[in-house]
mmCIF file of C-alpha atoms in Angstrom:
data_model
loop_
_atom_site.group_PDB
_atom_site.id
_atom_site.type_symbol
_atom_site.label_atom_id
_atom_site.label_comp_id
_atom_site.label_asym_id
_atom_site.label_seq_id
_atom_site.Cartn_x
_atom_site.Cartn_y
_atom_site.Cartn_z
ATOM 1 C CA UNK V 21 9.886 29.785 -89.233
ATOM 2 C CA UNK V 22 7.415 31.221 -86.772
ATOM 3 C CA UNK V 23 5.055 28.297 -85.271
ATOM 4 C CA UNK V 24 1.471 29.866 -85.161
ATOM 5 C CA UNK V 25 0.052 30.436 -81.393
ATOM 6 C CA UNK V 26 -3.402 28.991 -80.643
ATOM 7 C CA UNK V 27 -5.714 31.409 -78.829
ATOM 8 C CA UNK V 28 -5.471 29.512 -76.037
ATOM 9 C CA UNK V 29 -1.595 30.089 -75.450
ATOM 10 C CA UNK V 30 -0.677 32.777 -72.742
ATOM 11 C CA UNK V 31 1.990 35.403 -73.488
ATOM 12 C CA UNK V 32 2.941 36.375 -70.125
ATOM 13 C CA UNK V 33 4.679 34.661 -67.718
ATOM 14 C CA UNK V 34 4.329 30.781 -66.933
ATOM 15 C CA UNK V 35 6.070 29.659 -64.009
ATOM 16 C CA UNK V 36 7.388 26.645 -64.056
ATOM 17 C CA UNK V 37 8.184 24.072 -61.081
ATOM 18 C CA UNK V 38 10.193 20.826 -61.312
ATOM 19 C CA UNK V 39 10.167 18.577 -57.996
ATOM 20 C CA UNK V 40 13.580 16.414 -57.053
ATOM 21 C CA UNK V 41 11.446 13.595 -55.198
ATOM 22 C CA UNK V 42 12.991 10.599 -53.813
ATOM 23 C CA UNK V 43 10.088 7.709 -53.784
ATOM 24 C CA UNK V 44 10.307 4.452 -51.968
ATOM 25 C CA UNK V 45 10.714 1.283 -54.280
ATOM 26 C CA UNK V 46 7.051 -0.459 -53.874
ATOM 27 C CA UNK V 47 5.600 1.648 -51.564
ATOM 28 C CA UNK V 48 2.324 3.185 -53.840
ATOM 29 C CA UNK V 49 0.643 4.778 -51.106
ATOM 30 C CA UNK V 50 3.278 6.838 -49.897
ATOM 31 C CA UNK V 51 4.638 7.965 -53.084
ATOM 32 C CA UNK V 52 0.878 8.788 -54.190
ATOM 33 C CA UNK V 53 1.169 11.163 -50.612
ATOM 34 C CA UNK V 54 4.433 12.415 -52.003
ATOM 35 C CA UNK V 55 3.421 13.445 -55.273
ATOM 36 C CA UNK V 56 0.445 15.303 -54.055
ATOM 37 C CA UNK V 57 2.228 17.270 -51.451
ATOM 38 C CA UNK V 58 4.723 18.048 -53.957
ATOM 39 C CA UNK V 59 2.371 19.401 -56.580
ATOM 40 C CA UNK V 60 0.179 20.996 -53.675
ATOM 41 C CA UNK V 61 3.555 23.006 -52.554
ATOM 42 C CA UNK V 62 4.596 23.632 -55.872
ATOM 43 C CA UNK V 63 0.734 25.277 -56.510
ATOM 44 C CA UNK V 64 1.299 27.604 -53.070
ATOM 45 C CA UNK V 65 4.267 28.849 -54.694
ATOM 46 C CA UNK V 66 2.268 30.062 -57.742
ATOM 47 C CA UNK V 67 3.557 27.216 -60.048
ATOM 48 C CA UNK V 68 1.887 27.081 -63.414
ATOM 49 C CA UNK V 69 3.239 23.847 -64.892
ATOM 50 C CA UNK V 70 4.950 21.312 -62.563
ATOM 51 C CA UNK V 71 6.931 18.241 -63.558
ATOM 52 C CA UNK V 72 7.087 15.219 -61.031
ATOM 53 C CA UNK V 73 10.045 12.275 -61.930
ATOM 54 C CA UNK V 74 10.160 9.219 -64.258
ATOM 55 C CA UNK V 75 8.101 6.443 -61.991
ATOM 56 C CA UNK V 76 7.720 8.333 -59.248
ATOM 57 C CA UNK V 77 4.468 6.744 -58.170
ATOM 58 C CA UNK V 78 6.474 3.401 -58.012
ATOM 59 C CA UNK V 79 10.345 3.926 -57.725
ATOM 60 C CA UNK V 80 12.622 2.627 -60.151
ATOM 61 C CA UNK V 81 15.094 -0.240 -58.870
ATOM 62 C CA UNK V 82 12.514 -3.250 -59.456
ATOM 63 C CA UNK V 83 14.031 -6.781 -58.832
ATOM 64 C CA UNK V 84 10.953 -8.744 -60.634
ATOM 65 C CA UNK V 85 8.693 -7.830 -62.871
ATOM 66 C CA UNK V 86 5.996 -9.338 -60.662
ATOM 67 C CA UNK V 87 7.400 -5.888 -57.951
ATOM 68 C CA UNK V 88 6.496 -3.347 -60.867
ATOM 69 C CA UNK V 89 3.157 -4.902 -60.997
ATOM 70 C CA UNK V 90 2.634 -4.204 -57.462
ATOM 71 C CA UNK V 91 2.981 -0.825 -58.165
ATOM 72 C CA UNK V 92 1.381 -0.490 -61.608
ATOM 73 C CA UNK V 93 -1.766 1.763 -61.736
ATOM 74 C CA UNK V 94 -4.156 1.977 -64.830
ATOM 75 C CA UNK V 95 -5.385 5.938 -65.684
ATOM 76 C CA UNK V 96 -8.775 5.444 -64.071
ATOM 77 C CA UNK V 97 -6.634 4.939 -60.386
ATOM 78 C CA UNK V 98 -8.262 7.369 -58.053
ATOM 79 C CA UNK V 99 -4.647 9.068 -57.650
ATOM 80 C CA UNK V 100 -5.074 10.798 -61.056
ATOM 81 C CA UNK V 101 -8.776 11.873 -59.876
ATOM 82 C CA UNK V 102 -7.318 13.046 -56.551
ATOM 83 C CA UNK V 103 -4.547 14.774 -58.723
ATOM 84 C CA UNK V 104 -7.124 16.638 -60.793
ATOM 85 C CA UNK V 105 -9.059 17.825 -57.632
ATOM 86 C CA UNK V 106 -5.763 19.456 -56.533
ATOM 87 C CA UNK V 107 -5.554 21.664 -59.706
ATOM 88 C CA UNK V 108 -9.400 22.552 -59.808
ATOM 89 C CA UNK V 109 -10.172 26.114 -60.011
ATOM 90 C CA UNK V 110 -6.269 26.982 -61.468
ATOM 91 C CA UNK V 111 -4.775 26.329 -64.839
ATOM 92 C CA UNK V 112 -1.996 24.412 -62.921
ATOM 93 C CA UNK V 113 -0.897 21.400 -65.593
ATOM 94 C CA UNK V 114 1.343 18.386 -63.868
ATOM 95 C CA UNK V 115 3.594 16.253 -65.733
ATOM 96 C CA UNK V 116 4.315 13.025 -63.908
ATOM 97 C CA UNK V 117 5.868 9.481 -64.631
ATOM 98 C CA UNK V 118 4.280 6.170 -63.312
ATOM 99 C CA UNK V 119 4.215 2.838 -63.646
ATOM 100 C CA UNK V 120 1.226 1.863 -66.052
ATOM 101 C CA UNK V 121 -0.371 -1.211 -66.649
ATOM 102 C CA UNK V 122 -2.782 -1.493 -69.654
ATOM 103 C CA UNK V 123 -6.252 -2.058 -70.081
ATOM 104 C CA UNK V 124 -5.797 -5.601 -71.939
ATOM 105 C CA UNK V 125 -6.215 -8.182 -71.578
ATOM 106 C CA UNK V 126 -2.139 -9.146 -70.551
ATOM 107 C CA UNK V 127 -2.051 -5.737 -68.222
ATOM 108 C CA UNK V 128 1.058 -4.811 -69.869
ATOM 109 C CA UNK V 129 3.433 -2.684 -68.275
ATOM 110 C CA UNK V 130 4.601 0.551 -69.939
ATOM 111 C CA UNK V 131 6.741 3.365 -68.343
ATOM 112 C CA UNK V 132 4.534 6.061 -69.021
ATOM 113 C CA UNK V 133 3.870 9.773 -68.156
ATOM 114 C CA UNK V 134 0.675 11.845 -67.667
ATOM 115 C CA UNK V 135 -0.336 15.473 -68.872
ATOM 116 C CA UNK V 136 -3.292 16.285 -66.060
ATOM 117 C CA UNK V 137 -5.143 19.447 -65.563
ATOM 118 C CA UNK V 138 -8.116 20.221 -63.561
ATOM 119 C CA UNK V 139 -9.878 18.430 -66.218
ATOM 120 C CA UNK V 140 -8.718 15.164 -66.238
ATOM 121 C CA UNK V 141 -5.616 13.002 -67.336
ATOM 122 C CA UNK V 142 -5.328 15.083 -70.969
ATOM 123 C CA UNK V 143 -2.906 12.913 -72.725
ATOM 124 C CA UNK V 144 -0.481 9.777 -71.432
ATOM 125 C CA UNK V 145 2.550 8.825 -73.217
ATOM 126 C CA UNK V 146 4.624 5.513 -72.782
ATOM 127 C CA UNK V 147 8.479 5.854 -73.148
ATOM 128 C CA UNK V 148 9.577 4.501 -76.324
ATOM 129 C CA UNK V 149 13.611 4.056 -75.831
ATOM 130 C CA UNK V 150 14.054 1.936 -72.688
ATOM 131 C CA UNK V 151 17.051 2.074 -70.651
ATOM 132 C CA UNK V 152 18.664 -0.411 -69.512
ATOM 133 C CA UNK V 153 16.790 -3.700 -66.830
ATOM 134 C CA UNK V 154 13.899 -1.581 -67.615
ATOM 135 C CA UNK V 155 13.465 -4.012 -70.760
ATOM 136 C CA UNK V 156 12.895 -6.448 -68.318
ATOM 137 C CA UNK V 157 9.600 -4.906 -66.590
ATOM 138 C CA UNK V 158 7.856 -3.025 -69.539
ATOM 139 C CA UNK V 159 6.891 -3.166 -72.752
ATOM 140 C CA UNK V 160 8.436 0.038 -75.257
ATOM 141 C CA UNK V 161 5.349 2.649 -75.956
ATOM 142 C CA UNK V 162 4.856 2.819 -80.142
ATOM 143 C CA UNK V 163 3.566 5.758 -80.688
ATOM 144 C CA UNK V 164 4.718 9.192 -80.534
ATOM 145 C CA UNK V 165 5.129 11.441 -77.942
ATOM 146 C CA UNK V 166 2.219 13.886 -77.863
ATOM 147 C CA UNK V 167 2.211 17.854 -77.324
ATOM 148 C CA UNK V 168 -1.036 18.943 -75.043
ATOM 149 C CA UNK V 169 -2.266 22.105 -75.361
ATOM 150 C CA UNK V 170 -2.319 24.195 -72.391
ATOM 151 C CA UNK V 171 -4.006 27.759 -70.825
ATOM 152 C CA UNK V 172 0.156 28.473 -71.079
ATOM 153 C CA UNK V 173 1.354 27.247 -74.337
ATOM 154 C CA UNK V 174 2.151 24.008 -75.777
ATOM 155 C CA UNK V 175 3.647 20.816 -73.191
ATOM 156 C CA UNK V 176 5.774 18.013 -75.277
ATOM 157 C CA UNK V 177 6.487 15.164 -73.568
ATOM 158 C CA UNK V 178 9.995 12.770 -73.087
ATOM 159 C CA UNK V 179 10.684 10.385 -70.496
ATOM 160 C CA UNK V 180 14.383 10.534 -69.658
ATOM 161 C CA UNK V 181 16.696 8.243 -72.499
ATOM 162 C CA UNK V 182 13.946 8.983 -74.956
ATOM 163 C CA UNK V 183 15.656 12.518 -74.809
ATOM 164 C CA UNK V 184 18.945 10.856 -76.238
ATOM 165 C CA UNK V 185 17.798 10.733 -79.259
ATOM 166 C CA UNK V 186 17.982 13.292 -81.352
ATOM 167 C CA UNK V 187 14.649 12.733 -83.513
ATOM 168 C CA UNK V 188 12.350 12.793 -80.497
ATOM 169 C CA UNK V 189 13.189 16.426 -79.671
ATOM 170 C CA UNK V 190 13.356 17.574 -83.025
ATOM 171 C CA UNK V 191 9.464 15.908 -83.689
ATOM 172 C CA UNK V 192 7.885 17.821 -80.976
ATOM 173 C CA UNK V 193 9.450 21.073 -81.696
ATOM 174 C CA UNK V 194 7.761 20.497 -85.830
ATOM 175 C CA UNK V 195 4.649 19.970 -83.837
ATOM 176 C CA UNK V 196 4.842 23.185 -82.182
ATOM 177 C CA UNK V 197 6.176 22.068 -78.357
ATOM 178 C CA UNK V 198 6.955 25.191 -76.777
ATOM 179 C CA UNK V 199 7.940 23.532 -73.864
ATOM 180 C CA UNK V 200 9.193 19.690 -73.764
ATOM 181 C CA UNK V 201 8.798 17.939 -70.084
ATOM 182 C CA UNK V 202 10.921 15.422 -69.211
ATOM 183 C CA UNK V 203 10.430 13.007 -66.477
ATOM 184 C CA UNK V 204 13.587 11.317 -65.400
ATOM 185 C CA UNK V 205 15.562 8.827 -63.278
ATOM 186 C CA UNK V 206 19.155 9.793 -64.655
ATOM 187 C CA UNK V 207 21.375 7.008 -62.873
ATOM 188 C CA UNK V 208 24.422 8.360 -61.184
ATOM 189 C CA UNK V 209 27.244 7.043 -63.825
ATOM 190 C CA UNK V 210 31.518 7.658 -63.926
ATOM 191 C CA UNK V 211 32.397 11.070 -65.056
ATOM 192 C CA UNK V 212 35.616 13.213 -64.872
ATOM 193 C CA UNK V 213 35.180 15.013 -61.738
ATOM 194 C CA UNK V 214 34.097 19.046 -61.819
ATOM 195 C CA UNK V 215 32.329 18.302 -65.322
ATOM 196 C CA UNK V 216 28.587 18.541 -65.950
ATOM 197 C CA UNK V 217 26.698 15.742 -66.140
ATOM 198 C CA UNK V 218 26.215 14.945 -70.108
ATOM 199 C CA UNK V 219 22.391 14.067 -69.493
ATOM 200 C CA UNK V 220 22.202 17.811 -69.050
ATOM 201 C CA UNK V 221 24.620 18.690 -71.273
ATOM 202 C CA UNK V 222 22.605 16.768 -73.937
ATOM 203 C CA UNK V 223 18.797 18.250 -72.697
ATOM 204 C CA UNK V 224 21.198 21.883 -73.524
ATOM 205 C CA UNK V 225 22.061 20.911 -76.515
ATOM 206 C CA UNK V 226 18.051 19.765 -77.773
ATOM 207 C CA UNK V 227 16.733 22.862 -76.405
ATOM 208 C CA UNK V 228 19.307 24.680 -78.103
ATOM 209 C CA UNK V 229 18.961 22.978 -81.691
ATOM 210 C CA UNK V 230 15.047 23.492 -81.338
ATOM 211 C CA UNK V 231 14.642 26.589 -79.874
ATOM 212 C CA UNK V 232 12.032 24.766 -77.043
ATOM 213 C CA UNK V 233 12.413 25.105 -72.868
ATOM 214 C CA UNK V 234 13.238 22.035 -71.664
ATOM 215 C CA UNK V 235 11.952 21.254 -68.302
ATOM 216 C CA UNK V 236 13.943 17.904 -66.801
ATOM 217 C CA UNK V 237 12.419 16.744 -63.143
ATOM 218 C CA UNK V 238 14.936 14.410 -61.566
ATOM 219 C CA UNK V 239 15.044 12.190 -58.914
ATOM 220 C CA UNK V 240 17.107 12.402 -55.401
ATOM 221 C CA UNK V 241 17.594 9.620 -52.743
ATOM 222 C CA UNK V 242 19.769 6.074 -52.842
ATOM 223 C CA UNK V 243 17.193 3.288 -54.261
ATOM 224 C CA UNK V 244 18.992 -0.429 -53.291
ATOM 225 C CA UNK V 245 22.320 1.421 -53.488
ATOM 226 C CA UNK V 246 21.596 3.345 -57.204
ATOM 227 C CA UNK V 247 22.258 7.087 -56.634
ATOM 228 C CA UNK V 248 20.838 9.750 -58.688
ATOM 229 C CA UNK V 249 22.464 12.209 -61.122
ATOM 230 C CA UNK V 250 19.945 14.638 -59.069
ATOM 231 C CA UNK V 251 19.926 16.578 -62.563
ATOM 232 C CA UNK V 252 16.862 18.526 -62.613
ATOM 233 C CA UNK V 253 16.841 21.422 -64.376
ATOM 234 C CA UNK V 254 15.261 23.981 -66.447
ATOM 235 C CA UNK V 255 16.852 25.307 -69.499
ATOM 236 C CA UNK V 256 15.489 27.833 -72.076
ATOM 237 C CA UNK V 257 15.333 28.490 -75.747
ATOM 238 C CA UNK V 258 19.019 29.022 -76.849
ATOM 239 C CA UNK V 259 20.198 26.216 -74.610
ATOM 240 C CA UNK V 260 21.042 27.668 -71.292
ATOM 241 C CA UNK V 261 20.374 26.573 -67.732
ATOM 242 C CA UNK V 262 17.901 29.039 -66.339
ATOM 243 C CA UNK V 263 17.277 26.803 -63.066
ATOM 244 C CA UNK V 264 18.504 23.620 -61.713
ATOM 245 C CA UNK V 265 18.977 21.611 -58.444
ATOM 246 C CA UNK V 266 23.008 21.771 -58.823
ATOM 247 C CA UNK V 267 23.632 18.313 -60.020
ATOM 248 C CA UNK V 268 25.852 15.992 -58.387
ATOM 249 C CA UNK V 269 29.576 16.048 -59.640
ATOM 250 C CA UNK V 270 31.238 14.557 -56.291
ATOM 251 C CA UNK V 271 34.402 13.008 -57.395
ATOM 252 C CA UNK V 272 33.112 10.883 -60.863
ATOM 253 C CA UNK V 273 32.623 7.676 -59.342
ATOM 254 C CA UNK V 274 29.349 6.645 -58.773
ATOM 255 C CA UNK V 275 30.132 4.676 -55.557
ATOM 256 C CA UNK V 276 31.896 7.596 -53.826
ATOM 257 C CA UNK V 277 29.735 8.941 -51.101
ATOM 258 C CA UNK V 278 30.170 12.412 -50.987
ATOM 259 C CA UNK V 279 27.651 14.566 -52.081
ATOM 260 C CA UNK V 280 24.337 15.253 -51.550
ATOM 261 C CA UNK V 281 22.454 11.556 -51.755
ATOM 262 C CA UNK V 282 20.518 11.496 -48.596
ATOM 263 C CA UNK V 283 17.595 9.678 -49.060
ATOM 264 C CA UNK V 284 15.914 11.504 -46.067
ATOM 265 C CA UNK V 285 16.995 14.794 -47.878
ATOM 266 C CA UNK V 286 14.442 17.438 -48.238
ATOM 267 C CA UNK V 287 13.223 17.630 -52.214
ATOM 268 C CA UNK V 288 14.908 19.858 -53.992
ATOM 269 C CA UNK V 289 13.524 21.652 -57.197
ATOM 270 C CA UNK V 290 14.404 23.809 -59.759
ATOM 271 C CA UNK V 291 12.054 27.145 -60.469
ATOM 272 C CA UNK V 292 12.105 29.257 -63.490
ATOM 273 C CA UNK V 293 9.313 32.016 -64.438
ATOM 274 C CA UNK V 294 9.454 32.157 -68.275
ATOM 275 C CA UNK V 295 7.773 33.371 -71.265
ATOM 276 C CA UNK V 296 7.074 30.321 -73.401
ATOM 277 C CA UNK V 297 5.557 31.920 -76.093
ATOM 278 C CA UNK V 298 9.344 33.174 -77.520
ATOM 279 C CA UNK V 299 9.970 29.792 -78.175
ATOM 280 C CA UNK V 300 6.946 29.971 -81.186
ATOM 281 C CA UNK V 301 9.842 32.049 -83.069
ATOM 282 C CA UNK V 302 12.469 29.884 -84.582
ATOM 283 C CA UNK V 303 14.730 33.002 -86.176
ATOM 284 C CA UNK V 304 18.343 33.102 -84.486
ATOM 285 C CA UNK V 305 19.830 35.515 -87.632
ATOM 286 C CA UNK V 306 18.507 37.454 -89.601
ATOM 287 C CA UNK V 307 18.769 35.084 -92.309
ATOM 288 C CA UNK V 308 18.543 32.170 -90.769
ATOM 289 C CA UNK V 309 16.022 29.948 -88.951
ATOM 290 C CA UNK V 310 16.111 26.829 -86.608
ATOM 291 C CA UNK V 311 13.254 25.074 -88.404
ATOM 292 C CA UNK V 312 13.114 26.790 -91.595
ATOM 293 C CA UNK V 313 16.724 25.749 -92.893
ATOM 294 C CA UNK V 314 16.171 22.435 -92.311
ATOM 295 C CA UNK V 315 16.947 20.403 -95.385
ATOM 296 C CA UNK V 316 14.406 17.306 -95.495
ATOM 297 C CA UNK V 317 15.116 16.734 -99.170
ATOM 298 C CA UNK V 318 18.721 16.076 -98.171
ATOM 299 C CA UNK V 319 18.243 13.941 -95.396
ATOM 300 C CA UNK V 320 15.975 11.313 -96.864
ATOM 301 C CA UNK V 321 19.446 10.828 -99.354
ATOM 302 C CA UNK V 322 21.441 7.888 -98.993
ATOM 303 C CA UNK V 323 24.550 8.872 -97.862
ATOM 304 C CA UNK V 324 27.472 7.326 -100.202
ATOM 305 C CA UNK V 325 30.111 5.267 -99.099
ATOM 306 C CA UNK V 326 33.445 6.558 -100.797
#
């Protein structure tokens, strides 16, 4: 099943940039500084499409709800105008998570992400699947995740746990995602030592059963003693890594110290120069096809219980 390609979409090589940022819990104005620096380094280096972490405006470790709020900013915050400014006069497109709060009348929190070009903010999307004490702070988005047409294809969008489950992948790829970007905070978690962490393991695995790039933009640093999976990563079509930040395997606990969790640590960031447009064709045989042998008519059966 070959996904039609919009005019717009460009068939030569995107470039694409995720940044390994470690923000400081509560501190808006300097992680506003370190976003911008981060996309304005990313742009020297000729990125086309650069993807920032989950919250990275705020940091993640909140105590109270009433500390998110500090750091919540609505979509008309002068950082997104700012943002845009950066990008006039390229096609760069950013990909960034922050801490929104809504236009109503409760300002209701949301962990949300932003699609902004030179134009504007073109599309925000609020994590659906919450992880974790983040139930505590925000409210679960409910509505789907979008995919924003672009000068180099189509950009999906997942915010880290949403990518966990396997329907949110698989709906962005029907709508023609060429390339999903996911914003993340992976915690550092137990894990035999030498073995890959299974966030990325699992972002393999969607891009693999989709036929989509993946691009995943960790975060680095030690928030109020949390380290970081520091998983960032960009993987392509068929599932393999094509760029990533090395993530940390240290020794599979999560309180052993070795390894690369600095919090003064230079970013880090994955790079990969691809051709998104491959990712319209779904064929992997030549009789068979990622999209087009799905079976909907089987699925929507209710499975007996012998």
């Amino acid at each position: 099943m070959t996904v039609s390609r919009p005019t717009s979409a460009r068939t030569g090589v995107t470039r694409v940039v995720c940044e390994q940022l470690a923000p400081r819990i509560g501190d808006l104005t300097y992680n506003k500084g370190l976003a911008l620096e981060a996309v304005r380094r990313s742009l020297a280096d000729g990125a086309d499409i650069v993807v920032l972490p989950e919250l990275v405006t705020s940091g993640y470790v909140f105590e109270t709800a009433e500390e998110a709020r500090t750091t919540a900013i609505t979509v008309e915050d002068p950082f997104f105008s700012d943002l845009s400014a950066l990008l006039a006069g390229t096609r760069g497109v950013v990909v960034l998570g922050f801490c929104q709060e809504a236009e109503d009348a409760d300002g209701t929190l949301y962990n949300s992400a932003a699609v902004v070009d030179a134009s504007g903010v073109r599309a925000v999307y609020r994590k659906t699947h919450l992880w974790d004490r983040e139930t505590l702070f925000f409210t679960p988005g409910d509505r789907t995740p979008p995919v924003v047409d672009t000068a180099h294809g189509r950009i999906g969008v997942l915010i880290c746990y949403d990518l966990e489950f396997a329907e949110m992948p698989r709906r962005l790829a029907l709508a023609g995602a060429d390339l999903i970007a996911v914003p993340t905070n992976w915690p550092l978690v137990e894990q035999p030592a030498g073995q890959y962490p299974a966030e990325i393991i699992q972002a393999q695995s969607a891009a693999r059963a989709n036929g989509v790039f993946i691009a995943c933009a960790d975060r680095g640093g030690v928030e109020r003693g949390q380290r970081w999976t520091q998983g960032t990563a960009v993987i392509d079509q068929f599932g393999w890594l094509t760029s990533d930040t090395k993530a940390t395997t240290g020794s599979g606990d999560p309180a052993d110290p070795t390894g690369p969790d600095d919090p003064a640590a230079s970013p880090q960031r994955a790079v990969a120069d691809l051709f998104l447009h491959l990712s319209r064709d779904k064929a992997i045989s030549p009789h068979n096809d990622l999209l087009g042998d799905r079976r909907p008519d089987i699925y929507a059966q209710e499975t007996p219980l012998l």
